[in-house]
PDB file of C-alpha atoms and ligand atoms in Angstrom:
ATOM      1  CA  MET A   5      99.376  99.419 141.990  1.00  0.00           C
ATOM      2  CA  PRO A   6      96.366 101.549 141.184  1.00  0.00           C
ATOM      3  CA  ASN A   7      97.192 105.216 141.456  1.00  0.00           C
ATOM      4  CA  ASN A   8     100.804 104.741 142.442  1.00  0.00           C
ATOM      5  CA  PHE A   9     102.021 106.781 139.509  1.00  0.00           C
ATOM      6  CA  TYR A  10      99.141 109.132 138.921  1.00  0.00           C
ATOM      7  CA  PHE A  11     101.333 112.124 139.706  1.00  0.00           C
ATOM      8  CA  PHE A  12     103.802 110.949 137.065  1.00  0.00           C
ATOM      9  CA  ILE A  13     101.514 109.890 134.214  1.00  0.00           C
ATOM     10  CA  GLY A  14      98.673 112.265 134.967  1.00  0.00           C
ATOM     11  CA  LYS A  15      95.860 109.692 135.223  1.00  0.00           C
ATOM     12  CA  LYS A  16      94.195 109.251 138.578  1.00  0.00           C
ATOM     13  CA  TYR A  17      91.749 106.396 139.126  1.00  0.00           C
ATOM     14  CA  ASN A  18      88.591 107.033 141.123  1.00  0.00           C
ATOM     15  CA  GLU A  19      87.428 104.828 144.009  1.00  0.00           C
ATOM     16  CA  SER A  20      85.189 102.550 141.923  1.00  0.00           C
ATOM     17  CA  GLU A  21      87.847 102.086 139.222  1.00  0.00           C
ATOM     18  CA  ILE A  22      90.320 101.062 141.921  1.00  0.00           C
ATOM     19  CA  GLU A  23      87.747  98.699 143.422  1.00  0.00           C
ATOM     20  CA  ASN A  24      87.165  97.071 140.028  1.00  0.00           C
ATOM     21  CA  LEU A  25      90.888  96.749 139.357  1.00  0.00           C
ATOM     22  CA  LEU A  26      91.465  95.091 142.726  1.00  0.00           C
ATOM     23  CA  ILE A  27      88.537  92.685 142.198  1.00  0.00           C
ATOM     24  CA  SER A  28      89.890  91.637 138.792  1.00  0.00           C
ATOM     25  CA  VAL A  29      93.394  91.161 140.224  1.00  0.00           C
ATOM     26  CA  ASP A  30      91.929  89.102 143.072  1.00  0.00           C
ATOM     27  CA  LYS A  31      90.133  86.816 140.594  1.00  0.00           C
ATOM     28  CA  LYS A  32      93.263  86.440 138.510  1.00  0.00           C
ATOM     29  CA  ILE A  33      95.386  85.512 141.536  1.00  0.00           C
ATOM     30  CA  THR A  34      92.782  82.999 142.728  1.00  0.00           C
ATOM     31  CA  ASN A  35      92.786  81.316 139.301  1.00  0.00           C
ATOM     32  CA  ILE A  36      96.586  81.182 139.178  1.00  0.00           C
ATOM     33  CA  VAL A  37      96.823  79.685 142.683  1.00  0.00           C
ATOM     34  CA  GLU A  38      94.081  77.119 141.946  1.00  0.00           C
ATOM     35  CA  SER A  39      95.872  76.073 138.762  1.00  0.00           C
ATOM     36  CA  PHE A  40      99.149  75.798 140.618  1.00  0.00           C
ATOM     37  CA  ILE A  41      97.595  73.631 143.361  1.00  0.00           C
ATOM     38  CA  LYS A  42      96.046  71.353 140.744  1.00  0.00           C
ATOM     39  CA  GLY A  43      99.389  71.067 138.948  1.00  0.00           C
ATOM     40  CA  ARG A  44      98.079  72.699 135.784  1.00  0.00           C
ATOM     41  CA  ILE A  45     100.535  74.573 133.590  1.00  0.00           C
ATOM     42  CA  VAL A  46      98.990  77.854 132.494  1.00  0.00           C
ATOM     43  CA  LYS A  47     100.624  80.177 130.011  1.00  0.00           C
ATOM     44  CA  GLU A  48      99.501  83.789 129.864  1.00  0.00           C
ATOM     45  CA  SER A  49      98.695  84.757 126.316  1.00  0.00           C
ATOM     46  CA  ASN A  50     100.164  88.097 125.404  1.00  0.00           C
ATOM     47  CA  SER A  51     100.784  89.673 122.046  1.00  0.00           C
ATOM     48  CA  LEU A  52     104.405  90.048 120.970  1.00  0.00           C
ATOM     49  CA  ILE A  53     103.864  93.769 120.338  1.00  0.00           C
ATOM     50  CA  ARG A  54     102.558  94.263 123.861  1.00  0.00           C
ATOM     51  CA  LEU A  55     105.484  92.350 125.314  1.00  0.00           C
ATOM     52  CA  GLN A  56     108.031  94.371 123.360  1.00  0.00           C
ATOM     53  CA  PHE A  57     106.278  97.623 124.258  1.00  0.00           C
ATOM     54  CA  SER A  58     106.324  96.652 127.951  1.00  0.00           C
ATOM     55  CA  LYS A  59     110.047  95.880 127.770  1.00  0.00           C
ATOM     56  CA  VAL A  60     110.825  99.233 126.176  1.00  0.00           C
ATOM     57  CA  LEU A  61     108.643 101.059 128.698  1.00  0.00           C
ATOM     58  CA  HIS A  62     110.260  99.198 131.586  1.00  0.00           C
ATOM     59  CA  ASN A  63     113.772 100.038 130.395  1.00  0.00           C
ATOM     60  CA  VAL A  64     112.938 103.700 129.842  1.00  0.00           C
ATOM     61  CA  PHE A  65     111.362 103.997 133.264  1.00  0.00           C
ATOM     62  CA  LYS A  66     114.161 102.056 134.980  1.00  0.00           C
ATOM     63  CA  GLY A  67     116.727 104.366 133.440  1.00  0.00           C
ATOM     64  CA  ARG A  68     114.839 107.428 134.638  1.00  0.00           C
ATOM     65  CA  VAL A  69     114.247 106.310 138.244  1.00  0.00           C
ATOM     66  CA  PRO A  70     117.461 107.813 139.681  1.00  0.00           C
ATOM     67  CA  LYS A  71     116.635 111.191 138.140  1.00  0.00           C
ATOM     68  CA  LEU A  72     112.923 111.101 139.014  1.00  0.00           C
ATOM     69  CA  SER A  73     113.562 110.012 142.585  1.00  0.00           C
ATOM     70  CA  ARG A  74     115.581 113.164 143.196  1.00  0.00           C
ATOM     71  CA  ASN A  75     112.219 114.971 143.122  1.00  0.00           C
ATOM     72  CA  ILE A  76     111.167 113.493 146.480  1.00  0.00           C
ATOM     73  CA  SER A  77     111.646 115.653 149.545  1.00  0.00           C
ATOM     74  CA  SER A  78     110.008 116.389 152.870  1.00  0.00           C
ATOM     75  CA  THR A  79     108.954 119.783 154.164  1.00  0.00           C
ATOM     76  CA  LYS A  80     110.071 121.480 157.347  1.00  0.00           C
ATOM     77  CA  ASP A  81     106.805 120.295 158.921  1.00  0.00           C
ATOM     78  CA  CYS A  82     108.213 116.756 159.246  1.00  0.00           C
ATOM     79  CA  VAL A  83     107.750 115.673 162.875  1.00  0.00           C
ATOM     80  CA  LYS A  84     110.457 112.979 162.708  1.00  0.00           C
ATOM     81  CA  CYS A  85     108.023 110.185 163.548  1.00  0.00           C
ATOM     82  CA  GLY A  86     110.313 107.795 161.655  1.00  0.00           C
ATOM     83  CA  LEU A  87     107.571 105.890 159.818  1.00  0.00           C
ATOM     84  CA  CYS A  88     108.989 106.604 156.364  1.00  0.00           C
ATOM     85  CA  LEU A  89     112.511 105.874 157.524  1.00  0.00           C
ATOM     86  CA  ARG A  90     111.620 102.526 159.127  1.00  0.00           C
ATOM     87  CA  ASN A  91     109.489 101.380 156.214  1.00  0.00           C
ATOM     88  CA  CYS A  92     111.540 102.407 153.196  1.00  0.00           C
ATOM     89  CA  PRO A  93     112.484  99.083 151.520  1.00  0.00           C
ATOM     90  CA  GLN A  94     115.775 100.589 150.387  1.00  0.00           C
ATOM     91  CA  GLY A  95     116.909 102.210 153.642  1.00  0.00           C
ATOM     92  CA  ASN A  96     117.066 105.393 151.608  1.00  0.00           C
ATOM     93  CA  ILE A  97     115.876 107.876 154.229  1.00  0.00           C
ATOM     94  CA  THR A  98     117.725 109.480 157.128  1.00  0.00           C
ATOM     95  CA  PHE A  99     117.111 112.464 159.380  1.00  0.00           C
ATOM     96  CA  GLU A 100     119.150 115.552 158.737  1.00  0.00           C
ATOM     97  CA  ASN A 101     118.642 119.093 159.935  1.00  0.00           C
ATOM     98  CA  GLY A 102     115.369 118.185 161.619  1.00  0.00           C
ATOM     99  CA  HIS A 103     113.577 116.428 158.774  1.00  0.00           C
ATOM    100  CA  ALA A 104     113.582 113.340 156.553  1.00  0.00           C
ATOM    101  CA  VAL A 105     116.156 113.393 153.771  1.00  0.00           C
ATOM    102  CA  PHE A 106     116.113 111.133 150.708  1.00  0.00           C
ATOM    103  CA  HIS A 107     119.262 109.642 149.209  1.00  0.00           C
ATOM    104  CA  SER A 108     120.220 107.875 145.984  1.00  0.00           C
ATOM    105  CA  LYS A 109     118.949 104.306 146.534  1.00  0.00           C
ATOM    106  CA  CYS A 110     115.273 105.157 145.914  1.00  0.00           C
ATOM    107  CA  ILE A 111     113.255 102.846 143.648  1.00  0.00           C
ATOM    108  CA  LEU A 112     110.231 105.163 143.563  1.00  0.00           C
ATOM    109  CA  CYS A 113     107.923 102.707 145.323  1.00  0.00           C
ATOM    110  CA  LEU A 114     106.255 105.749 146.975  1.00  0.00           C
ATOM    111  CA  ARG A 115     105.645 103.915 150.227  1.00  0.00           C
ATOM    112  CA  CYS A 116     107.049 106.886 152.134  1.00  0.00           C
ATOM    113  CA  ILE A 117     104.591 109.297 150.512  1.00  0.00           C
ATOM    114  CA  HIS A 118     101.605 107.111 151.341  1.00  0.00           C
ATOM    115  CA  ILE A 119     102.677 106.272 154.881  1.00  0.00           C
ATOM    116  CA  CYS A 120     103.552 109.737 156.203  1.00  0.00           C
ATOM    117  CA  PRO A 121     100.900 110.473 158.872  1.00  0.00           C
ATOM    118  CA  ILE A 122     100.875 114.182 158.101  1.00  0.00           C
ATOM    119  CA  ASN A 123     101.520 113.972 154.345  1.00  0.00           C
ATOM    120  CA  VAL A 124     104.579 116.202 154.251  1.00  0.00           C
ATOM    121  CA  ILE A 125     106.546 114.271 151.636  1.00  0.00           C
ATOM    122  CA  ARG A 126     106.488 116.021 148.289  1.00  0.00           C
ATOM    123  CA  TYR A 127     107.145 115.141 144.668  1.00  0.00           C
ATOM    124  CA  LYS A 128     108.601 118.111 142.794  1.00  0.00           C
ATOM    125  CA  GLY A 129     107.492 120.157 145.784  1.00  0.00           C
ATOM    126  CA  LYS A 130     103.848 119.185 145.203  1.00  0.00           C
ATOM    127  CA  LYS A 131     101.558 117.577 147.744  1.00  0.00           C
ATOM    128  CA  ILE A 132     100.468 114.099 146.616  1.00  0.00           C
ATOM    129  CA  ASP A 133      97.122 112.547 147.589  1.00  0.00           C
ATOM    130  CA  GLN A 134      97.692 109.539 149.806  1.00  0.00           C
ATOM    131  CA  THR A 135      95.781 106.859 147.947  1.00  0.00           C
ATOM    132  CA  GLN A 136      96.820 103.766 149.875  1.00  0.00           C
ATOM    133  CA  LYS A 137      94.800 104.464 152.978  1.00  0.00           C
ATOM    134  CA  ASN A 138      95.242 101.028 154.528  1.00  0.00           C
ATOM    135  CA  ILE A 139      99.005 100.965 154.247  1.00  0.00           C
ATOM    136  CA  ILE A 140      99.596 101.658 157.939  1.00  0.00           C
ATOM    137  CA  GLN A 141      97.450  98.666 158.853  1.00  0.00           C
ATOM    138  CA  VAL A 142      99.288  96.204 156.611  1.00  0.00           C
ATOM    139  CA  LEU A 143     102.830  97.173 157.504  1.00  0.00           C
ATOM    140  CA  ASP A 144     104.682  96.030 160.593  1.00  0.00           C
ATOM    141  CA  LEU A 145     105.348  99.391 162.139  1.00  0.00           C
ATOM    142  CA  ASN A 146     107.179  98.066 165.167  1.00  0.00           C
ATOM    143  CA  LYS A 147     110.244  96.732 163.373  1.00  0.00           C
TER     144      LYS A 147
HETATM  145  S1  SF4 B  17     109.877 106.051 147.302  1.00  0.00           S
HETATM  146 FE1  SF4 B  17     110.198 104.052 148.271  1.00  0.00          FE
HETATM  147  S2  SF4 B  17     112.373 103.613 147.956  1.00  0.00           S
HETATM  148 FE2  SF4 B  17     112.083 105.808 147.587  1.00  0.00          FE
HETATM  149  S3  SF4 B  17     112.530 106.781 149.534  1.00  0.00           S
HETATM  150 FE3  SF4 B  17     110.307 106.454 149.449  1.00  0.00          FE
HETATM  151  S4  SF4 B  17     109.992 104.465 150.462  1.00  0.00           S
HETATM  152 FE4  SF4 B  17     112.174 104.631 149.950  1.00  0.00          FE
HETATM  153  S1  SF4 B  18     106.713 109.871 157.895  1.00  0.00           S
HETATM  154 FE1  SF4 B  18     106.465 112.081 157.484  1.00  0.00          FE
HETATM  155  S2  SF4 B  18     106.517 113.045 159.496  1.00  0.00           S
HETATM  156 FE2  SF4 B  18     107.299 110.966 159.743  1.00  0.00          FE
HETATM  157  S3  SF4 B  18     109.517 111.183 159.546  1.00  0.00           S
HETATM  158 FE3  SF4 B  18     108.735 110.688 157.501  1.00  0.00          FE
HETATM  159  S4  SF4 B  18     108.394 112.686 156.538  1.00  0.00           S
HETATM  160 FE4  SF4 B  18     108.589 113.060 158.710  1.00  0.00          FE
END
């Protein structure tokens, strides 16, 4: 998820870095699928330290999601198009008092921020660059 958490960790990838990341992921997925089709068992090699570090990081982040997600809000400029509401995987958004309101089931996927056509969803009141420009094309918006 290149750039999904740039607002949180402070590092924002540029276009070519994102391109390179996506190319390397694409190659990795192709290799995994080819191995699977050929019936080969492939084990990812990973250092124990890295694994433990990832587990700790995951647990810390998971524990903080409910608190962090309370920082998401929409401005009064929301036009109630319903895109965020229909596409939130958690059903976490409703309309109240004329704009989108976020509840407690958020998993911080940030789909709502990237899909809002007028970019009025804020994190800690700050405007976030929409970095997943193709998201509207890949989602079924008619459901
Ligand atoms: S961040 Fe994801 S889970 Fe949270 S409200 Fe937005 S779309 Fe829903
Ligand atoms: S996508 Fe944006 S404009 Fe549409 S309802 Fe959600 S916050 Fe409002």
